[in-house]
mmCIF file of C-alpha atoms in Angstrom:
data_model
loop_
_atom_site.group_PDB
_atom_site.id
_atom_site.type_symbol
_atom_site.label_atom_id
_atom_site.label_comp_id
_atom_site.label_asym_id
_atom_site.label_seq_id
_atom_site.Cartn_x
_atom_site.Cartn_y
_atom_site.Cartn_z
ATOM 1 C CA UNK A 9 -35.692 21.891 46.370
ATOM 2 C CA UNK A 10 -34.896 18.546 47.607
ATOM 3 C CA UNK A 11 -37.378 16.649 45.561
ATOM 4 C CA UNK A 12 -36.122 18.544 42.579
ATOM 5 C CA UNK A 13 -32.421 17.105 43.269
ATOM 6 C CA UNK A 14 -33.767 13.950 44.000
ATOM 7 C CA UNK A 15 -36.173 13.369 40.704
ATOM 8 C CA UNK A 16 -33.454 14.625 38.195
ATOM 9 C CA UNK A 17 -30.536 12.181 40.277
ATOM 10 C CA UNK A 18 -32.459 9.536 39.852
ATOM 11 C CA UNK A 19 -34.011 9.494 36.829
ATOM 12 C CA UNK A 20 -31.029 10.267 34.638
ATOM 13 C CA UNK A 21 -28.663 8.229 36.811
ATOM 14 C CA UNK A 22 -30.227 5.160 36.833
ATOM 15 C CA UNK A 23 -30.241 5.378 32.968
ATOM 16 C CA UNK A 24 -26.786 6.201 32.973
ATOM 17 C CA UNK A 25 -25.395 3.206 35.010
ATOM 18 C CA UNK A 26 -27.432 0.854 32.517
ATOM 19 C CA UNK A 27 -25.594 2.259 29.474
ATOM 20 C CA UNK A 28 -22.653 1.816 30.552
ATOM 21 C CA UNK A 29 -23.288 -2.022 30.921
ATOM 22 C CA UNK A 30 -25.227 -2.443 28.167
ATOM 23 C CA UNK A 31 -21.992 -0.959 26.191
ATOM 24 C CA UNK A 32 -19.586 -3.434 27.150
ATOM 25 C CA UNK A 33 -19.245 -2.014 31.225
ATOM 26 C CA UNK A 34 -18.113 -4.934 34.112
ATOM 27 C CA UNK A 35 -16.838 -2.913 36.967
ATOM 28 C CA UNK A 36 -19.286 -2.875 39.271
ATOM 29 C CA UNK A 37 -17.647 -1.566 42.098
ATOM 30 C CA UNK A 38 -16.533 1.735 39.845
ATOM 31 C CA UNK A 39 -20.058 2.068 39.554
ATOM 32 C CA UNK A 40 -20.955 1.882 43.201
ATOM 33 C CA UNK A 41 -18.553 4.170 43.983
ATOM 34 C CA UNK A 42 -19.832 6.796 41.476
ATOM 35 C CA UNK A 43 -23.014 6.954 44.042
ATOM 36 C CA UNK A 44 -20.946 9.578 46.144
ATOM 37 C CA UNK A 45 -17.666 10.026 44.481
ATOM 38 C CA UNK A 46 -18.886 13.197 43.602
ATOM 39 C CA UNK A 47 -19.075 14.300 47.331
ATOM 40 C CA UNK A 48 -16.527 17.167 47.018
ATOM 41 C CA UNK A 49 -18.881 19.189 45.599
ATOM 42 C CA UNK A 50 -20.298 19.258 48.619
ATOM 43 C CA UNK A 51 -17.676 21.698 50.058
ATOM 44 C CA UNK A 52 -18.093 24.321 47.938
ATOM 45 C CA UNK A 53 -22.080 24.880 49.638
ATOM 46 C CA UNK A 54 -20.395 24.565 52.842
ATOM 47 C CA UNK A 55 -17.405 26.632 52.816
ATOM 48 C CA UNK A 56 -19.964 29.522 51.315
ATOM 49 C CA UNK A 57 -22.137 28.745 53.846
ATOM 50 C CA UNK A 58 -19.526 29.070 56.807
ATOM 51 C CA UNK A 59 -18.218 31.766 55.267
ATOM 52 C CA UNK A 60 -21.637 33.890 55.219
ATOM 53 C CA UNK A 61 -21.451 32.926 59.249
ATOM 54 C CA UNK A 62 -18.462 33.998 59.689
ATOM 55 C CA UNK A 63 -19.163 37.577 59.306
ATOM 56 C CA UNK A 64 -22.009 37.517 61.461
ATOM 57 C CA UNK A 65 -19.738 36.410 64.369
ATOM 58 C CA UNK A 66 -16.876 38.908 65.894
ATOM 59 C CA UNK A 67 -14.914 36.362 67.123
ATOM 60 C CA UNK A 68 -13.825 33.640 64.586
ATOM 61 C CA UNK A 69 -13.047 31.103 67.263
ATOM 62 C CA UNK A 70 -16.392 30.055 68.049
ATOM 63 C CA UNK A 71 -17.865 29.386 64.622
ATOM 64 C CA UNK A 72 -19.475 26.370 65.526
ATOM 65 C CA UNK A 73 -19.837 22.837 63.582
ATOM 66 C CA UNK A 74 -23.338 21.058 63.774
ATOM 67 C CA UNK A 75 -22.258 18.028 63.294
ATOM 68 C CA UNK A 76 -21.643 16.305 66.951
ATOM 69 C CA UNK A 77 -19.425 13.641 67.475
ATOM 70 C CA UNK A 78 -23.163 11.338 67.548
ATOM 71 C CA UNK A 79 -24.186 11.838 63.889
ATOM 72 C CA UNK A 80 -20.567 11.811 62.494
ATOM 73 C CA UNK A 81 -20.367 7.792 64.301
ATOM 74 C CA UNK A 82 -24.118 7.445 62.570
ATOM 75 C CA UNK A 83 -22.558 8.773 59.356
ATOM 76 C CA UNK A 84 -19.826 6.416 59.270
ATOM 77 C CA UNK A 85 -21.785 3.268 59.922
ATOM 78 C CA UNK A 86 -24.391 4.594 57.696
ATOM 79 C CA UNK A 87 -21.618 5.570 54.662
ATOM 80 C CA UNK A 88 -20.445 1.964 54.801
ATOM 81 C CA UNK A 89 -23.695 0.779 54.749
ATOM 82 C CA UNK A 90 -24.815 2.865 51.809
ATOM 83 C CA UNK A 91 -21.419 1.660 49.969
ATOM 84 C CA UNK A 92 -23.077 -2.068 50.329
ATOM 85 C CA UNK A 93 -26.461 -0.993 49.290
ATOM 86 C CA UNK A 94 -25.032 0.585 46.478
ATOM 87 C CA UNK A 95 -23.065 -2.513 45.041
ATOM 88 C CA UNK A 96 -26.159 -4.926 45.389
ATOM 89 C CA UNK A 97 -27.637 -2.156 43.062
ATOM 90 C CA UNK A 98 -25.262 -2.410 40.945
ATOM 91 C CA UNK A 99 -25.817 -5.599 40.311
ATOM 92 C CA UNK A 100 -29.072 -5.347 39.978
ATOM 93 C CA UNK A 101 -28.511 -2.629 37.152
ATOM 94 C CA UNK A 102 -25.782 -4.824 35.582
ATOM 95 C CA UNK A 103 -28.022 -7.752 34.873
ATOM 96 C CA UNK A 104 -31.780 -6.168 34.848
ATOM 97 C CA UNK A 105 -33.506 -3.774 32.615
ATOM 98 C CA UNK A 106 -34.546 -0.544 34.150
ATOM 99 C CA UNK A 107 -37.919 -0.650 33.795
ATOM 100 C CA UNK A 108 -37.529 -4.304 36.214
ATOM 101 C CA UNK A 109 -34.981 -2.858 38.864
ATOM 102 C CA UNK A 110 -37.197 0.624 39.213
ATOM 103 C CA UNK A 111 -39.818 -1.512 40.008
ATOM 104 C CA UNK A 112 -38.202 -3.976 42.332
ATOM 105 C CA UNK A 113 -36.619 -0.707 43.912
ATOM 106 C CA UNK A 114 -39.612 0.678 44.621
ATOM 107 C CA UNK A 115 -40.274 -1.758 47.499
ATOM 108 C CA UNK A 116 -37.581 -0.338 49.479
ATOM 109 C CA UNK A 117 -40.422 1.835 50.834
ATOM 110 C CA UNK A 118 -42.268 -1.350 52.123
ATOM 111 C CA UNK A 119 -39.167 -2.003 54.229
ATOM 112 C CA UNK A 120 -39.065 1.456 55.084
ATOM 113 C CA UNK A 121 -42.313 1.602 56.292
ATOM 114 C CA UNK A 122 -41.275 -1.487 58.449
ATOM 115 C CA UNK A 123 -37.810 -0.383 59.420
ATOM 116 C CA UNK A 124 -39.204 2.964 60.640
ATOM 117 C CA UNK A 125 -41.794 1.266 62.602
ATOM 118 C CA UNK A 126 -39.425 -0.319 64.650
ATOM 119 C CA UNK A 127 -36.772 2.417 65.130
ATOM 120 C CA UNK A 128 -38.776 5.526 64.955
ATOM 121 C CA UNK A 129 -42.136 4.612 66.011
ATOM 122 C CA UNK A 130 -43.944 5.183 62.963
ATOM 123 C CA UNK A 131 -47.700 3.652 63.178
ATOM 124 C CA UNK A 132 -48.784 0.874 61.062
ATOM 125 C CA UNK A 133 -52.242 1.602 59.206
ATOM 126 C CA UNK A 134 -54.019 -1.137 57.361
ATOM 127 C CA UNK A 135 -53.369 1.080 54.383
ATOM 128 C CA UNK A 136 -49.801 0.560 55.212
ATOM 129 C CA UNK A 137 -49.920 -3.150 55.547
ATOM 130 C CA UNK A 138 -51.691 -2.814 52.089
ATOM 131 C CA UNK A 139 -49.377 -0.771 50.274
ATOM 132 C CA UNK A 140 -46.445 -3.524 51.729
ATOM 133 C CA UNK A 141 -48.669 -6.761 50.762
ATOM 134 C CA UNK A 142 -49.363 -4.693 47.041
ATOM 135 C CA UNK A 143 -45.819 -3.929 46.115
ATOM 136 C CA UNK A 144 -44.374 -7.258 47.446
ATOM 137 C CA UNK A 145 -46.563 -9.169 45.044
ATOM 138 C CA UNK A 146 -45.675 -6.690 41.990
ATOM 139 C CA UNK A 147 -41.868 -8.213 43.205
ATOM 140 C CA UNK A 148 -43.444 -11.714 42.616
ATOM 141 C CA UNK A 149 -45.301 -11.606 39.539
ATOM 142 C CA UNK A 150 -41.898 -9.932 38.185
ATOM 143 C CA UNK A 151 -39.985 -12.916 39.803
ATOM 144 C CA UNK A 152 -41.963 -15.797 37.828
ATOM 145 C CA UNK A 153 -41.650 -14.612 34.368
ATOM 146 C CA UNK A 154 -38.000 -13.300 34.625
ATOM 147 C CA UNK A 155 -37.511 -13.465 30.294
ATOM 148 C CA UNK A 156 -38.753 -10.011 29.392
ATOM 149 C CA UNK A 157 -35.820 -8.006 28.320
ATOM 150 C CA UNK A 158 -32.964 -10.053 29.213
ATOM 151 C CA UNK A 159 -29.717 -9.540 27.090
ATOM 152 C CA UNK A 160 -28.946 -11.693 24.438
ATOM 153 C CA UNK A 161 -25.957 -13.999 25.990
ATOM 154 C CA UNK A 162 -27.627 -13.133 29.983
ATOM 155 C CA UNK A 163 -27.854 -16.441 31.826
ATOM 156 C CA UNK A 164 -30.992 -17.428 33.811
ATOM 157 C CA UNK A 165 -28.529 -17.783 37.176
ATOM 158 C CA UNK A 166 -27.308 -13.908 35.892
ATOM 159 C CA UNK A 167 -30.790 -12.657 35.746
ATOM 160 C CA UNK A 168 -31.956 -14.268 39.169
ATOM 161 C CA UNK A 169 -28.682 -13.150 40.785
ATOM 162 C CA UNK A 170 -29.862 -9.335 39.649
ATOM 163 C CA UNK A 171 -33.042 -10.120 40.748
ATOM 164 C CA UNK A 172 -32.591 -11.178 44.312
ATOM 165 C CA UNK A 173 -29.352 -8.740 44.631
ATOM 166 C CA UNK A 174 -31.996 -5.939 43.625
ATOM 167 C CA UNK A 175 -34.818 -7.103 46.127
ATOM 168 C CA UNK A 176 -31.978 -6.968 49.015
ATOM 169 C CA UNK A 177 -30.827 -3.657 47.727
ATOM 170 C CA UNK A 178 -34.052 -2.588 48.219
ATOM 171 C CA UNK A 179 -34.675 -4.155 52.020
ATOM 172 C CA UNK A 180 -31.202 -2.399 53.139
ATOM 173 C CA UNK A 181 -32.559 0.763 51.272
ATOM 174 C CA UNK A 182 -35.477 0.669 53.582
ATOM 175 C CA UNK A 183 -33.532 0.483 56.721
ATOM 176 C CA UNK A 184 -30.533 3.269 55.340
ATOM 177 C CA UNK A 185 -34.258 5.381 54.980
ATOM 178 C CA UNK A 186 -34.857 4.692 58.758
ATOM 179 C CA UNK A 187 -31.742 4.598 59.927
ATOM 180 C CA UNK A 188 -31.044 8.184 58.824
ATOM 181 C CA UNK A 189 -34.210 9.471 60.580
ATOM 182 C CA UNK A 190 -33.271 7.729 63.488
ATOM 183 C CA UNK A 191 -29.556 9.180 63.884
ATOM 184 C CA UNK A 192 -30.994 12.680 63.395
ATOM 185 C CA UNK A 193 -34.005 12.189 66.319
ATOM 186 C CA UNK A 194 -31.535 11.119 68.637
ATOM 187 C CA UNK A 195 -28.744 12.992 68.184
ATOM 188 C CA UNK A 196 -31.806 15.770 69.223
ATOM 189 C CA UNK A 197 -30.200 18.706 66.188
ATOM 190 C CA UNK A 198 -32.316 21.442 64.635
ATOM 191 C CA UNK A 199 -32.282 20.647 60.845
ATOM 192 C CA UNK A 200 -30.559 23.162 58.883
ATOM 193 C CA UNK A 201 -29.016 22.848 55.166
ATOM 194 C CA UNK A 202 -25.619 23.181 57.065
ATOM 195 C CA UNK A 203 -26.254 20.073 59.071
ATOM 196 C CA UNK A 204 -27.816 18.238 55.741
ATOM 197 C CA UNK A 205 -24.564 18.949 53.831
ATOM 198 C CA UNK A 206 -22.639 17.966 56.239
ATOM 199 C CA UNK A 207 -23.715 14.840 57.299
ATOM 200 C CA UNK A 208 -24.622 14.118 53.320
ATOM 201 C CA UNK A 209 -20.723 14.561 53.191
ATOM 202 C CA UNK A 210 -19.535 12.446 56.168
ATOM 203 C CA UNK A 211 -21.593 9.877 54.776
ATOM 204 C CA UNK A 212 -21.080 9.923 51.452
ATOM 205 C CA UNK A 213 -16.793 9.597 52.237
ATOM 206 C CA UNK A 214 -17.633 6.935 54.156
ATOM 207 C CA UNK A 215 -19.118 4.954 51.221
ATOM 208 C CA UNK A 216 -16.196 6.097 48.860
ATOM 209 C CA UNK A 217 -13.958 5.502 50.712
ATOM 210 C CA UNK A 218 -15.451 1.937 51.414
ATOM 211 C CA UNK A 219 -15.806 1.455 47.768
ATOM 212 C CA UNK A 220 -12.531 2.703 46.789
ATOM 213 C CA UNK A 221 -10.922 0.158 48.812
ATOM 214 C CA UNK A 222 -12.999 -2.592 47.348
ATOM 215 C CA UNK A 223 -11.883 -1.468 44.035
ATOM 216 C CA UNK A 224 -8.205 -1.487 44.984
ATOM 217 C CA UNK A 225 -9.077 -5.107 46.239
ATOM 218 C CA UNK A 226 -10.446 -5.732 42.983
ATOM 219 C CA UNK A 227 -8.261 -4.072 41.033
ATOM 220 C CA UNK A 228 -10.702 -1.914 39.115
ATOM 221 C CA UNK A 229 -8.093 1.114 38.637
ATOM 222 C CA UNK A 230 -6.004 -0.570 36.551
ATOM 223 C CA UNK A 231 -9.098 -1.661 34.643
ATOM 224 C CA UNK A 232 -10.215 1.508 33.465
ATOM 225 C CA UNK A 233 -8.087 2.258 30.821
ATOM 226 C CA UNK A 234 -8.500 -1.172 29.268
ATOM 227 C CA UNK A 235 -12.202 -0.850 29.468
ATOM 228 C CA UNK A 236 -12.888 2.671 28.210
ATOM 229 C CA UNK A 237 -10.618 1.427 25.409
ATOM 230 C CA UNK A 238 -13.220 -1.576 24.251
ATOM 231 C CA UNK A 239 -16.298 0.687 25.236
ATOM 232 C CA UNK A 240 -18.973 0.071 22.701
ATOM 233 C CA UNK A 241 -19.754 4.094 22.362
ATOM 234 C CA UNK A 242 -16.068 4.915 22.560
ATOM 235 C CA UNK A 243 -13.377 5.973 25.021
ATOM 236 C CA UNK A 244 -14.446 9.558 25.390
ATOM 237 C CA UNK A 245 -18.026 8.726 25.481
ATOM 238 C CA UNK A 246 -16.781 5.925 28.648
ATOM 239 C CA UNK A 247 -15.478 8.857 30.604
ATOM 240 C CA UNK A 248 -18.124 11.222 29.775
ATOM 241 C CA UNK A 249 -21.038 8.789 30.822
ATOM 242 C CA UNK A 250 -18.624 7.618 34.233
ATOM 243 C CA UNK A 251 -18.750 11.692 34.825
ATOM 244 C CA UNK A 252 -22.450 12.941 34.106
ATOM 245 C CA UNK A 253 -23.267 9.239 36.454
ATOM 246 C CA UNK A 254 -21.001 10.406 39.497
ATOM 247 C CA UNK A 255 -22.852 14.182 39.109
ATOM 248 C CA UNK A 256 -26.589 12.851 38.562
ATOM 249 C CA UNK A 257 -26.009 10.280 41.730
ATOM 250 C CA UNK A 258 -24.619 12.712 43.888
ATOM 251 C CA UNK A 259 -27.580 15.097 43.449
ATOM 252 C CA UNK A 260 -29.862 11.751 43.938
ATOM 253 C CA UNK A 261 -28.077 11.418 47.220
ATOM 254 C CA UNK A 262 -28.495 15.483 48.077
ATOM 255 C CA UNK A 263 -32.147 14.928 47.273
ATOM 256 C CA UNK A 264 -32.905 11.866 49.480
ATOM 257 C CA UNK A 265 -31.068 12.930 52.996
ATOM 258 C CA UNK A 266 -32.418 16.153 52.428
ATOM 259 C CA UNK A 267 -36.048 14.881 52.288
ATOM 260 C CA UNK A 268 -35.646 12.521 54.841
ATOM 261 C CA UNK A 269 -34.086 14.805 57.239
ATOM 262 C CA UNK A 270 -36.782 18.126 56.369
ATOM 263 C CA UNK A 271 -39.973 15.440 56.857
ATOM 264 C CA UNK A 272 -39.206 11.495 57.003
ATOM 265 C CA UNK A 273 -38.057 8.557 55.653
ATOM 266 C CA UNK A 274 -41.772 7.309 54.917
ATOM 267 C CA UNK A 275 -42.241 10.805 52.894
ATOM 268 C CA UNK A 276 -38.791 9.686 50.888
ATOM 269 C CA UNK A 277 -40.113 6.558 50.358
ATOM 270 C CA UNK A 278 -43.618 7.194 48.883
ATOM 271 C CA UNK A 279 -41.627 10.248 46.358
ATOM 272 C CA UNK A 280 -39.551 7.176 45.065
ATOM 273 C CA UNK A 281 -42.360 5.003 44.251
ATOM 274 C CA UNK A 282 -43.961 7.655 42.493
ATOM 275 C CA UNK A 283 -40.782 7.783 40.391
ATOM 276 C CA UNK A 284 -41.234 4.527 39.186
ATOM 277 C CA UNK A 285 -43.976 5.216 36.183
ATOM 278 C CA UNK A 286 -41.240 8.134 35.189
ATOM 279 C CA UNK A 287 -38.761 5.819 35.427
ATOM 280 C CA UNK A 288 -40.696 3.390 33.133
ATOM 281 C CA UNK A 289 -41.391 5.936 30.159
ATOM 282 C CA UNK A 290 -37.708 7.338 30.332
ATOM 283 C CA UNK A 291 -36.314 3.512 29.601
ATOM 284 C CA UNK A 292 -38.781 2.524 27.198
ATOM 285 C CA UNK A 293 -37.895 5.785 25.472
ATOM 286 C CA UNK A 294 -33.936 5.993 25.469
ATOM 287 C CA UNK A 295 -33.045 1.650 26.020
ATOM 288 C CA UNK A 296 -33.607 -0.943 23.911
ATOM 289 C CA UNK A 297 -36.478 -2.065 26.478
ATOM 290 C CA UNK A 298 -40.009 -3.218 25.912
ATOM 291 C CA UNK A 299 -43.281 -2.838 28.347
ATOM 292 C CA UNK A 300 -45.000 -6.299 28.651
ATOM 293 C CA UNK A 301 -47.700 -7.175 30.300
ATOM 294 C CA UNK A 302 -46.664 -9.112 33.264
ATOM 295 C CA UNK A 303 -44.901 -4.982 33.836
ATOM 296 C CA UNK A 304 -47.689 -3.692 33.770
ATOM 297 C CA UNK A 305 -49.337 -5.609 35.952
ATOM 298 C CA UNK A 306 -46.475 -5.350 38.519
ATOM 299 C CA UNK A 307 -46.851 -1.027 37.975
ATOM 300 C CA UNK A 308 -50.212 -1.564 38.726
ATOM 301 C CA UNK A 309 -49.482 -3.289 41.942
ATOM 302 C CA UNK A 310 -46.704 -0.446 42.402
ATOM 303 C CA UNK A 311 -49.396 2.227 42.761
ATOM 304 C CA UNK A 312 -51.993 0.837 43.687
ATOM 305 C CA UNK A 313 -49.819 0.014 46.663
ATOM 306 C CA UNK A 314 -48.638 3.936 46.519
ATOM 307 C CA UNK A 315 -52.252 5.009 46.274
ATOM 308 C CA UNK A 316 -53.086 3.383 49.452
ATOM 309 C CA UNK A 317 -50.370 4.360 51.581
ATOM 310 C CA UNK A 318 -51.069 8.311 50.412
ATOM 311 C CA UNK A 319 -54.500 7.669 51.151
ATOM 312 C CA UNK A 320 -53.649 6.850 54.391
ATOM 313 C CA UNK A 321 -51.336 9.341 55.180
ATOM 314 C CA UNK A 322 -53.282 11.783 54.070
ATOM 315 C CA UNK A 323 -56.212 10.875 56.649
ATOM 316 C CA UNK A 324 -53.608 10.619 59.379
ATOM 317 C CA UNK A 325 -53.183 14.082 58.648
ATOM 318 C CA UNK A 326 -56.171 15.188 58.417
ATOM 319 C CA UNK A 327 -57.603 13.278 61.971
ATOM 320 C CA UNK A 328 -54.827 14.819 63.322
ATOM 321 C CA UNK A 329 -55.520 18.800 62.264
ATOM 322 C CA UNK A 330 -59.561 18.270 63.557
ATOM 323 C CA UNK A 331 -57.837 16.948 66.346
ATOM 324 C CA UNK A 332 -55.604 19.618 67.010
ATOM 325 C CA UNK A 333 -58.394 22.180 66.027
ATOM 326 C CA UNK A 334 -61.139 20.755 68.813
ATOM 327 C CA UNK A 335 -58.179 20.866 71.534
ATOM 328 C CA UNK A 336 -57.279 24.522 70.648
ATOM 329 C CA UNK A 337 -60.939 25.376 70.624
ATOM 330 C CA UNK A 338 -61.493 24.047 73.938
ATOM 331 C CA UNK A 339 -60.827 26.844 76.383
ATOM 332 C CA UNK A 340 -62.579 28.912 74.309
ATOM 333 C CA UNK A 341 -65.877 26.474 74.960
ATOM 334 C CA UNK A 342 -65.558 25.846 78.689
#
């Protein structure tokens, strides 16, 4: 179910956010905060959800909340984190085609798969190393012939800044991935959907409400009006594509935590690399956006790098079932 929410978020909201720049949009702090303004929805789930346990339990004073006072201090630092991640993004998606920025993207789960070594012990593998040293020089062939698609009127310092603004996006991305693992093995919690909603809430106010102030700062709300007036598709289109961007992110951002928190970050990770080829078809299809051959060298390098790290997952897996299967067998032998 997760992966569902995650594929559709993604996929539709990525192409969103790039219309909206491509017709005339500047704001980029609207658009970060579009990531998980649409966090309300998120109550609806819950209160159903509380309300189902309610009648199970005769006396409504202890209903209990799964959140502990642990993961709601993770989900703060983590929301205004995520608000940061989700600007450099932004930028990215305000300067860089889509089918560049899915790919740079992509390498977030290279610095997951370092992040996560570090704060939740997970192993390196030389096909982990491989799928890192693979997708990093996909980045680099993309890096040294930046022209591709670039907007008539883009500037080369533009295009860099999306670039590099992307590849950090990316590296914080990775440690978000980890960092979310890591709050949930030690605050030591059973995983439920109540406890994924609710810390996908606490975290996703957090970020909105980080962004929001950064708008007031910036005065984007008294920008709005003004824009959606000179929108290239027109005013109701503006608000329309602001809408169906703050409803396909927020089910992005259902998708992730909730495969993160059900299996790992590293699992997350390797689903959005395999997004990336989707992602490349989708903007070819609906942008003005061409496929080159310094892309497709750089998708090669994408999964080829994927390829290797599911390889090597799956053998972890399976040394580890024989394993498990000789030491259950053992009693039975002596």
């Amino acid at each position: 179910m997760y992966a569902e929410f995650y594929v559709i978020g993604q996929i539709s909201g990525v192409l969103l956010v790039r219309i909206y720049y491509l017709h005339g949009g500047k704001r980029k702090w609207l658009q970060s905060s579009l990531l998980t303004a649409g966090f309300p929805i998120l109550i609806l789930p819950i209160s159903i959800s509380y309300m189902k346990k309610n009648k199970k339990i005769t006396n409504n004073n202890n209903i209990r909340f799964f959140v502990t006072p642990k993961l709601a201090i993770f989900s703060a630092i983590l929301g205004i984190l995520l608000g940061i991640c989700s600007y450099l993004y932004t930028i990215g998606a305000s300067y860089l085609p889509v089918s560049i920025s899915s790919l740079l993207s992509s390498t977030s789960l290279s610095f997951t798969a370092i992040f996560a070594y570090f704060m939740v012990k997970h192993k390196f593998t030389h096909y982990s190393v491989n799928a890192v040293v693979l997708m990093m020089l996909g980045s680099i062939i993309l890096g040294l012939h930046m022209n591709g698609d670039r907007p008539i009127g883009e500037s080369n310092r533009q295009y860099t800044l999306g670039f590099v603004m992307t590849i950090i996006g990316a590296a914080l991305h990775g440690f978000l991935n980890a960092g979310v693992e890591y709050s949930h093995v030690k605050a030591g919690v059973v995983v439920t959907f109540d406890l994924v909603m609710q810390i996908q809430f606490l975290i996703s106010m957090f970020s909105s409400l980080f962004c929001i102030v950064a708008m007031i700062i910036n005065k984007d709300f008294q920008a709005i009006t003004r824009e959606a007036e000179e929108f290239g598709l027109g005013q109701h289109k503006y608000y329309m594509i602001l809408a169906l961007s703050a409803i396909s992110l927020q089910s992005m951002m259902i998708g992730s935590l909730g495969m993160i928190y059900c299996s790992s970050a590293l699992l997350f990770g390797i689903v959005n690399a395999l997004l990336v080829p989707i992602q490349q078809i989708f903007a070819v299809i609906f942008l003005p956006e061409s496929f080159n051959s310094d892309k497709w060298m750089a998708l090669a390098m994408c999964l080829w790098g994927f390829a290797s790290y599911f390889y090597g997952e799956y053998k972890d897996s399976m040394t580890n079932k024989v394993t498990k299967t000789k030491h259950a067998t053992l009693p039975e032998q002596v």
